[in-house]
Coordinates of C-alpha atoms in Angstrom, one line a residue:
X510 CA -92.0 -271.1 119.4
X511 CA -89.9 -273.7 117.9
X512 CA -92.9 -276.0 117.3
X513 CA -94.6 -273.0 115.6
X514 CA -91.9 -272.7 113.2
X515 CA -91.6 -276.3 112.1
X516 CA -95.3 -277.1 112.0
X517 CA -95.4 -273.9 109.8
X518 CA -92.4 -274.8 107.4
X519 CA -94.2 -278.5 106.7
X520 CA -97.5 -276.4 106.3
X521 CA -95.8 -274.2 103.9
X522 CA -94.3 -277.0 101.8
X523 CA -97.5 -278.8 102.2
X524 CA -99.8 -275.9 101.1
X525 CA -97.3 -275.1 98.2
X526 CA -97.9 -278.8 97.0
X527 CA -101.5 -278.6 97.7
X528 CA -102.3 -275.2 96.1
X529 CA -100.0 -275.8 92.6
X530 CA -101.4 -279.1 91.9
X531 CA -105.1 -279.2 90.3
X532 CA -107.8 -280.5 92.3
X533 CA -105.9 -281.0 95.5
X534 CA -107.3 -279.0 98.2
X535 CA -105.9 -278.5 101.5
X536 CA -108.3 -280.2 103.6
X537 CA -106.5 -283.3 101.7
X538 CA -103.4 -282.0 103.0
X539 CA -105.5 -282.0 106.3
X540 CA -106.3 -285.5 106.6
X541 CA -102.5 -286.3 105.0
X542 CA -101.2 -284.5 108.1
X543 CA -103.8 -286.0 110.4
X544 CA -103.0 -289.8 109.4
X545 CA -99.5 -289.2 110.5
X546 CA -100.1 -286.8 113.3
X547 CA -98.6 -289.6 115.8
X548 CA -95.2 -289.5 114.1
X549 CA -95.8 -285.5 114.3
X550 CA -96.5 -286.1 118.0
X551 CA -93.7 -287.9 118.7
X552 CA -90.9 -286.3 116.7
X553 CA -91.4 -282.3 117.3
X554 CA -94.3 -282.2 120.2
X555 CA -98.3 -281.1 120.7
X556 CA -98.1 -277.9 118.9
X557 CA -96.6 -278.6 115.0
X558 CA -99.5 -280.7 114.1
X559 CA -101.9 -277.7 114.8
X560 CA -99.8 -275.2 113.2
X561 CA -98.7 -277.2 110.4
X562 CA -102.6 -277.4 109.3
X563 CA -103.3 -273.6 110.0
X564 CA -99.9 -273.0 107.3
X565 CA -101.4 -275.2 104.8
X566 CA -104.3 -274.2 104.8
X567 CA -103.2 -270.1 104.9
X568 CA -100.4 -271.2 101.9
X569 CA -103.3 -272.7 99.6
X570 CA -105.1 -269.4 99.8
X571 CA -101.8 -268.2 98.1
X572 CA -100.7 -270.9 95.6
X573 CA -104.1 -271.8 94.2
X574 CA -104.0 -268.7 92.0
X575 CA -101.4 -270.0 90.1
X576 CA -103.5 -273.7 88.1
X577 CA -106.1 -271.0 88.4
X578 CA -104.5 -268.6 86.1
X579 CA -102.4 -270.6 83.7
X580 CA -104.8 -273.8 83.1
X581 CA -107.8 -272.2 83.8
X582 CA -108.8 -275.4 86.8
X583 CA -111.2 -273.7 89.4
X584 CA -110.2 -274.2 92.9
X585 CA -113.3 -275.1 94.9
X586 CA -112.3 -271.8 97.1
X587 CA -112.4 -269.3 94.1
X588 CA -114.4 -271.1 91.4
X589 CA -116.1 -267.7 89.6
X590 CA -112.3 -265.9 89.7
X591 CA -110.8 -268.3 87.3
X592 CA -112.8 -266.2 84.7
X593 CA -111.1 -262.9 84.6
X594 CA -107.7 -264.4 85.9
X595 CA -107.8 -267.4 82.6
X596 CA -108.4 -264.6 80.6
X597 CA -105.5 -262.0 81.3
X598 CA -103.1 -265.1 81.0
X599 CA -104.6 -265.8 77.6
X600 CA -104.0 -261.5 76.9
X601 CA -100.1 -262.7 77.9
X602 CA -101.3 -261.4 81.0
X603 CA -100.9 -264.1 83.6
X604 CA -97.9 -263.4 85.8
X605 CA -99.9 -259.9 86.5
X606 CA -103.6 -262.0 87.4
X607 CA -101.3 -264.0 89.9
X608 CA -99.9 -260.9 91.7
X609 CA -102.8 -259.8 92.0
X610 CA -104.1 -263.1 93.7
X611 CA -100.6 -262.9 95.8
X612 CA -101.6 -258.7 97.1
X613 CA -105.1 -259.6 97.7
X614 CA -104.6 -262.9 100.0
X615 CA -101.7 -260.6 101.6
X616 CA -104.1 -258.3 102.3
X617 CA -106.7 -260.6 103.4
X618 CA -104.1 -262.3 106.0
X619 CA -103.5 -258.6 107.4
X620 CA -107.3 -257.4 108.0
X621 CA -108.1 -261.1 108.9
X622 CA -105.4 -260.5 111.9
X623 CA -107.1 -257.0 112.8
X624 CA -110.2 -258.5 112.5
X625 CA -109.9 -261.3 115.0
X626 CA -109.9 -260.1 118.2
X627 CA -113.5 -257.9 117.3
X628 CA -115.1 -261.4 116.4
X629 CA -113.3 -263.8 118.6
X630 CA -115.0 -261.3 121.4
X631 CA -118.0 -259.7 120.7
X632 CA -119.9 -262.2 118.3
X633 CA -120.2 -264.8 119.9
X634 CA -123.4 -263.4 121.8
X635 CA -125.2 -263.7 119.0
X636 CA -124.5 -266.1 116.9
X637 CA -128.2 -267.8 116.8
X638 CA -129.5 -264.6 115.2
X639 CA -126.4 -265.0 112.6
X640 CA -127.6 -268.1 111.7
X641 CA -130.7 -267.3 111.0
X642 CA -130.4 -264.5 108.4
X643 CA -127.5 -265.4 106.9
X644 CA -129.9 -267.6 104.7
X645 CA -131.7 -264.2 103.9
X646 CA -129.0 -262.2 103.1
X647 CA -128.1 -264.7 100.3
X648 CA -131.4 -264.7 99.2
X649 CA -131.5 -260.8 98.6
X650 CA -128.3 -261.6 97.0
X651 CA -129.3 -263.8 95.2
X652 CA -132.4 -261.7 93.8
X653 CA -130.1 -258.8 93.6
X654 CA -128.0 -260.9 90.8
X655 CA -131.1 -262.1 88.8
X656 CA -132.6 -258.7 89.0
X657 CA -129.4 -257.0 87.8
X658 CA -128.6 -259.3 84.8
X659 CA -129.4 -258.6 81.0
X660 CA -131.7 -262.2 81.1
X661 CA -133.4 -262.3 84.0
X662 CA -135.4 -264.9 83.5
X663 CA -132.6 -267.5 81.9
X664 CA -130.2 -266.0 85.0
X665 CA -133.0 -267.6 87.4
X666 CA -133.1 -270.4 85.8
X667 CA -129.8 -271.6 85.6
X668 CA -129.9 -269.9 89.4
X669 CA -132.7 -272.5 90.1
X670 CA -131.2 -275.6 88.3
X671 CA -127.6 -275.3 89.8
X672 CA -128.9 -275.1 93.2
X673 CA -131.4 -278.6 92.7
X674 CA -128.2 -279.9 91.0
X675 CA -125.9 -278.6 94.3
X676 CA -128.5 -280.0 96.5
X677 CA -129.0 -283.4 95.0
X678 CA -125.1 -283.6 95.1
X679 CA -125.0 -282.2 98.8
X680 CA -127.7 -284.7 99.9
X681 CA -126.1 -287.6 98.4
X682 CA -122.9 -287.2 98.7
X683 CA -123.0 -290.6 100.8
X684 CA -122.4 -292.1 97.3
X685 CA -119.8 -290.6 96.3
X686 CA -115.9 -292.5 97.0
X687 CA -113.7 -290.7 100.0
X688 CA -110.4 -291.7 98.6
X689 CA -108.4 -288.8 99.9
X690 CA -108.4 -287.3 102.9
X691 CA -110.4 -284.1 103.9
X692 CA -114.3 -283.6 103.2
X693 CA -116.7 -282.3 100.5
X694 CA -114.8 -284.5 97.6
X695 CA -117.7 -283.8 95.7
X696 CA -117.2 -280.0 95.1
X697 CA -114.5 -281.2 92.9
X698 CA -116.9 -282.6 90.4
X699 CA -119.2 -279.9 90.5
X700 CA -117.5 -276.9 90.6
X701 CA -115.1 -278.3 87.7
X702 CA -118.2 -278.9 85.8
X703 CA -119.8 -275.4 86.5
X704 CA -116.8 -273.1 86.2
X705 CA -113.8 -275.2 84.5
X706 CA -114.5 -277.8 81.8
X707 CA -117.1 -275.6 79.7
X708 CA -114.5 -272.9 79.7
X709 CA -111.4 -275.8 78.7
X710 CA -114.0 -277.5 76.3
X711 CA -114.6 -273.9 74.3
X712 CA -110.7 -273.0 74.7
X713 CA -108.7 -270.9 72.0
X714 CA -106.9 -272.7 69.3
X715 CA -103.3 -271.6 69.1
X716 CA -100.8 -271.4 71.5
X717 CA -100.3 -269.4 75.1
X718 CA -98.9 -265.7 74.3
X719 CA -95.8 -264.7 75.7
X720 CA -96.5 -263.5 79.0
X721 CA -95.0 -260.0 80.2
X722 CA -95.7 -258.4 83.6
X723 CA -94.8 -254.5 84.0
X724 CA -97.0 -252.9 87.0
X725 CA -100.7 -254.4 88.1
X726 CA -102.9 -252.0 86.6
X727 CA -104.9 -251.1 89.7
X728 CA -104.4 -247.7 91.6
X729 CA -104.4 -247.6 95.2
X730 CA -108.2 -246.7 95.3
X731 CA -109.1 -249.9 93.5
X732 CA -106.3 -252.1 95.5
X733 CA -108.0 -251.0 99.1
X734 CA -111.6 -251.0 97.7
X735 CA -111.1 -254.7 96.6
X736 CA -108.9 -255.6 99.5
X737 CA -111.6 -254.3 102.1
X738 CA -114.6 -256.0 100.2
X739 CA -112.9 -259.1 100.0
X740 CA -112.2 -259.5 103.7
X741 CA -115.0 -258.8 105.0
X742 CA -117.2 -261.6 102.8
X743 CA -114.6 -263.7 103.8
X744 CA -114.7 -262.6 107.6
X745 CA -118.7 -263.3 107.4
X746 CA -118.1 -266.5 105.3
X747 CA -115.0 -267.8 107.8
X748 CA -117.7 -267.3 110.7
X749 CA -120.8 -268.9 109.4
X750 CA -121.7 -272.5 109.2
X751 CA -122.5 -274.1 106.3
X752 CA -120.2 -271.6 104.2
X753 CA -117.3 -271.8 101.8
X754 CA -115.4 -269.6 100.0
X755 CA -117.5 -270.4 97.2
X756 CA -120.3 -267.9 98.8
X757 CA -117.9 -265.4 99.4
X758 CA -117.1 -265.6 95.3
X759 CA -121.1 -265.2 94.8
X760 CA -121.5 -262.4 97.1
X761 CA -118.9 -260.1 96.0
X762 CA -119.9 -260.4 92.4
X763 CA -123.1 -258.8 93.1
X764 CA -120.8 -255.8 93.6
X765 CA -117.5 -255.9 92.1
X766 CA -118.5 -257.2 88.1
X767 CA -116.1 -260.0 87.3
X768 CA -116.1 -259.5 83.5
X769 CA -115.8 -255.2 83.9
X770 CA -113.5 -255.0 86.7
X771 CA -112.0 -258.4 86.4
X772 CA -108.6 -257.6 88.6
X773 CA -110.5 -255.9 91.5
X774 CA -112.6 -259.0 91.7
X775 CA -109.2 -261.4 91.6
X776 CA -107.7 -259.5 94.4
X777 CA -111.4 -259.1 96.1
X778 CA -112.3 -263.4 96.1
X779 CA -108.4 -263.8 96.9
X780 CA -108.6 -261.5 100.4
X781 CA -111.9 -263.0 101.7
X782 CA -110.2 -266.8 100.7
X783 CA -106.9 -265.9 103.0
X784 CA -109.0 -263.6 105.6
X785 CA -111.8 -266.7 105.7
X786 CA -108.7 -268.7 106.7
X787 CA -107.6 -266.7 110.0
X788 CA -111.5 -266.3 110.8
X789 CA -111.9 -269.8 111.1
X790 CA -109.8 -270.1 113.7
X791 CA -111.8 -267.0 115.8
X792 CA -115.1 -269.6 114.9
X793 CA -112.9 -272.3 116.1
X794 CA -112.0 -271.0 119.1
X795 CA -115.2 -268.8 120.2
X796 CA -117.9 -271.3 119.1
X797 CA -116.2 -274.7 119.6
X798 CA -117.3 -274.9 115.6
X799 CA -115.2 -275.9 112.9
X800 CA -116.0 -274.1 109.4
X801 CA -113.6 -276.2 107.0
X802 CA -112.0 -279.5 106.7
X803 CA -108.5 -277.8 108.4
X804 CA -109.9 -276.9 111.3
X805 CA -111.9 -280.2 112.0
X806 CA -108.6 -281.7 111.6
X807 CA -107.3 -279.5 114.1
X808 CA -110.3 -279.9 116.3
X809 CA -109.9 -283.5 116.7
X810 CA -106.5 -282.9 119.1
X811 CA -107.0 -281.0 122.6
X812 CA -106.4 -277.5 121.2
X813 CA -103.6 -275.7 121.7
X814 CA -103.2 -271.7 122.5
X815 CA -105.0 -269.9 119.9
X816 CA -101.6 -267.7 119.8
X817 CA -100.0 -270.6 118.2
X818 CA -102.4 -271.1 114.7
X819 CA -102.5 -267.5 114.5
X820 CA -98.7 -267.2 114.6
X821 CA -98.3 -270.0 112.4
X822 CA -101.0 -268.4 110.0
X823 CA -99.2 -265.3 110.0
X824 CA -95.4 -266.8 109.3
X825 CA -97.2 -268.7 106.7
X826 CA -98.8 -265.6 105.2
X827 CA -94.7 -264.1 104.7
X828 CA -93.3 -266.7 103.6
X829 CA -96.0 -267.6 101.0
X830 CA -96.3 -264.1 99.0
X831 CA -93.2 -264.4 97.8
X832 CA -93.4 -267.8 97.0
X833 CA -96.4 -266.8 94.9
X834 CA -95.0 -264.0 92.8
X835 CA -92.1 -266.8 91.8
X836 CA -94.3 -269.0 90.9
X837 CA -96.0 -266.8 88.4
X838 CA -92.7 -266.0 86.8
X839 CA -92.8 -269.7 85.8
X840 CA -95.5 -268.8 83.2
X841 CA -92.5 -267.9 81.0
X842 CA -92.1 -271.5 80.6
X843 CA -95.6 -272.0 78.9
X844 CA -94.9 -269.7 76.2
X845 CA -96.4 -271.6 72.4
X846 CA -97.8 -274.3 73.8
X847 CA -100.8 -275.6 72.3
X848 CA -103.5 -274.5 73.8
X849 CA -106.3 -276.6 72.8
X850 CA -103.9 -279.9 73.5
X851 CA -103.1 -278.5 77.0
X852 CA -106.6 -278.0 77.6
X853 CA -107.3 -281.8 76.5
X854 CA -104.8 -282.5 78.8
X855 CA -105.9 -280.7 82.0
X856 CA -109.9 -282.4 81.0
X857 CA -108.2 -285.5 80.9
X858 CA -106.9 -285.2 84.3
X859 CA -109.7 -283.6 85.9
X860 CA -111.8 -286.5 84.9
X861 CA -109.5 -289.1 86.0
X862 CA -109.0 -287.3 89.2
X863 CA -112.9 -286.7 89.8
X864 CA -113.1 -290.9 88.7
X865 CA -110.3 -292.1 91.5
X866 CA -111.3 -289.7 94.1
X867 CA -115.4 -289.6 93.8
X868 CA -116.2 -292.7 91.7
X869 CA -119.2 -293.2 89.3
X870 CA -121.4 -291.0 91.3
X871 CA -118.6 -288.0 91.2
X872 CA -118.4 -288.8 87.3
X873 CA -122.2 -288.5 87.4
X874 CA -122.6 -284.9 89.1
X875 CA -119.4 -284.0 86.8
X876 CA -121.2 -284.5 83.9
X877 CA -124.7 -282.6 85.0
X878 CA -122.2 -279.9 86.2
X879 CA -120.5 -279.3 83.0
X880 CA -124.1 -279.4 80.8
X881 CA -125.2 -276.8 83.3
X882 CA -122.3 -274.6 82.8
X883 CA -122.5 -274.7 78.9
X884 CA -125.4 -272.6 79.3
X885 CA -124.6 -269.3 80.7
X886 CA -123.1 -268.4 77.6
X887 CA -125.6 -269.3 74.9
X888 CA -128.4 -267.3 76.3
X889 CA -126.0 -264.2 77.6
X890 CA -125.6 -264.8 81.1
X891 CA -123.0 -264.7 83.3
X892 CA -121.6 -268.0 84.8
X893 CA -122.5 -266.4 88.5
X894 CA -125.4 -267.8 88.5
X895 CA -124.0 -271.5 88.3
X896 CA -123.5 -270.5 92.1
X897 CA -126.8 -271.6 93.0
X898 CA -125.0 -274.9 93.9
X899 CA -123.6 -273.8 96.8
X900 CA -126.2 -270.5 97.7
X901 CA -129.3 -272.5 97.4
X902 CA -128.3 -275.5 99.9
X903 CA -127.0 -273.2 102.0
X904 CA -130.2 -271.4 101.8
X905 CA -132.4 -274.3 102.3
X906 CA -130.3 -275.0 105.9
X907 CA -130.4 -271.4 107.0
X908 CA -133.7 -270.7 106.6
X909 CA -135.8 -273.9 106.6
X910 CA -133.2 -275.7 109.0
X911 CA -133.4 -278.7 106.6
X912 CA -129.2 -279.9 106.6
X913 CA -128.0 -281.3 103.3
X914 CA -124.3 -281.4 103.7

């Protein structure tokens, strides 16, 4: 138990680090932890390295609300929710968008625990169908989407052109540099491109509006609607290969509307990011498959008992929630800034991160990524469909069995 604790106190600092800071995911955190997993060995025994991942990783799903929110930077795990969230900041509604985050990844972390033991034990059996129509149930959602939109044929267009552009990307990500730590570096470039710099490049003039925070203005109806929605595409996403959070987003917007009921859609992507976390670990475990950089890090080490990442998920899950709703306190301190030079500033980063980290090819999808994403809003469409990038590869695998990632 003692190694649980520690490994889940350098998880939580780690995953605090991880999920505040722009761009940095924590499958970098990951491969940090994994280059000095001998020291880790040595120092504090088998079991910290394993549960210091599993906290990282369950403390990003946490933190990453909060550059969400208040610079409007998409975190590869909830690209599409970095719509309604940017927007209540820019209302002087921030510090509510990021409790909300905080209650639905709480929530997610408590039906991902109830969850476990019914996939850990009775999926397994048959997974092979799984695979197989997963692909299709994107596909109806994806038709679903295009069906339901006020431009139908623009929405399958930009459908159709994000997902050559996320499969071109996918396929060649071989060219891309692998500076830090952890895998898919390219998802940076392109789901900045899609869902953050077209909405930093069109930013507000003026500066940020005080921000005030009474109640969240959900009742408990909405909370447990969102909550329940959320888990489960992140309970289907945590256990199918291929998958990222970023399907979960797509999914759930074909029934919770991001730009109508943008706070049950924050709290909805924000349970299936943390519940996705703790069913990793049942895919882990059950299937011998590892569904995100974390757990490949943890898979490279004999396993430990699966009691320890779930405990040090769990401890993890308490300690960051509060942690969260601190941190969005600290949009006080934003209060008349500029708003079009701290958007400068945040594009200006982003492109010098995706330049270090990726290299010319990285720059390269960044740029496709961002032209694609100035479209949705010219021809009335929403920016959903810019999830093509990661629906359509994901398709293509599934159904044709043709791997591009």
């Amino acid at each position: 138990m003692e190694g649980i604790l520690i490994g889940a106190c350098i998880g939580v600092l780690l995953g605090t680090i991880s999920g505040c800071t722009p761009g940095i995911h924590a499958n970098t955190m990951a491969g940090i932890l994994l280059g000095v997993h001998p020291a880790l060995l040595i120092l504090f025994g088998p079991s910290v390295f394993a549960a210091a991942v599993t906290a990282t990783l369950v403390t990003h799903t946490f933190l990453d609300a909060v550059p969400s929110t208040f610079l409007g930077v998409p975190d590869p795990d909830t690209a599409i929710a970095v719509l309604p969230a940017h927007d209540l900041c820019m209302k002087g509604l921030g510090e509510e968008a990021v409790r909300i985050a905080a209650l639905g990844s709480a929530a997610g972390a408590g039906f991902g625990l109830v969850l476990f033991p019914l996939f850990f034990y009775l999926l397994p059996p048959f997974q092979p169908y799984l695979d197989w129509w997963i692909g299709l149930l994107l596909l109806a959602v994806a038709g679903l989407l295009v069906i339901r939109s006020e431009a139908p044929e623009w929405a399958a267009a930009i459908l159709a052109v994000s997902g050559v552009l996320g499969s071109f990307t996918m396929a060649y990500s071989h060219l891309s540099w692998q500076v830090l730590p952890g895998g898919s570096p390219l998802l940076l470039p392109l789901l900045t491109g899609l869902f953050g710099l077209p909405i930093l490049l069109k930013g507000a003039e003026g500066t940020i509006p005080e921000q005030r925070f009474t109640e969240i203005r959900m009742n408990r109806r909405e909370i447990a609607g969102s909550a329940c929605a959320g888990t489960v595409a992140g309970a289907i996403v945590g256990w199918m290969p291929g998958f990222s959070n970023a399907t979960a987003n797509a999914v759930l917007a074909s029934f919770i509307s991001y730009t109508r009921q943008g706070r049950g859609y924050i709290l909805a992507t924000s349970a299936a990011n943390t519940a996705n976390a703790f069913l990793g670990i049942a895919a882990l475990y059950a299937l011998s498959r590892a569904r995100n950089g974390a757990m490949a890090a943890v898979a490279t080490e004999m396993l430990p008992p699966v009691l320890t990442l779930v405990s040090a998920g769990a401890i993890a899950a308490v300690i960051a929630y509060p942690l969260t709703i601190l941190a969005s306190k600290g949009s006080r301190y934003l209060v008349r800034v500029n708003v079009r030079r701290l958007n400068l500033s945040v594009i200006i980063f982003l492109v010098l991160l995706t330049a270090v980290v990726t290299g010319p090819f990285g720059l390269l999808v960044l740029l496709l990524a961002t032209a694609i994403g100035m479209v949705p809003p010219l021809v009335s469409v929403q920016r959903v469909f810019c999830m093509g990038a990661i629906m359509v590869p994901i398709m293509i695998w599934s159904i044709l069995g043709v791997p591009l990632f």
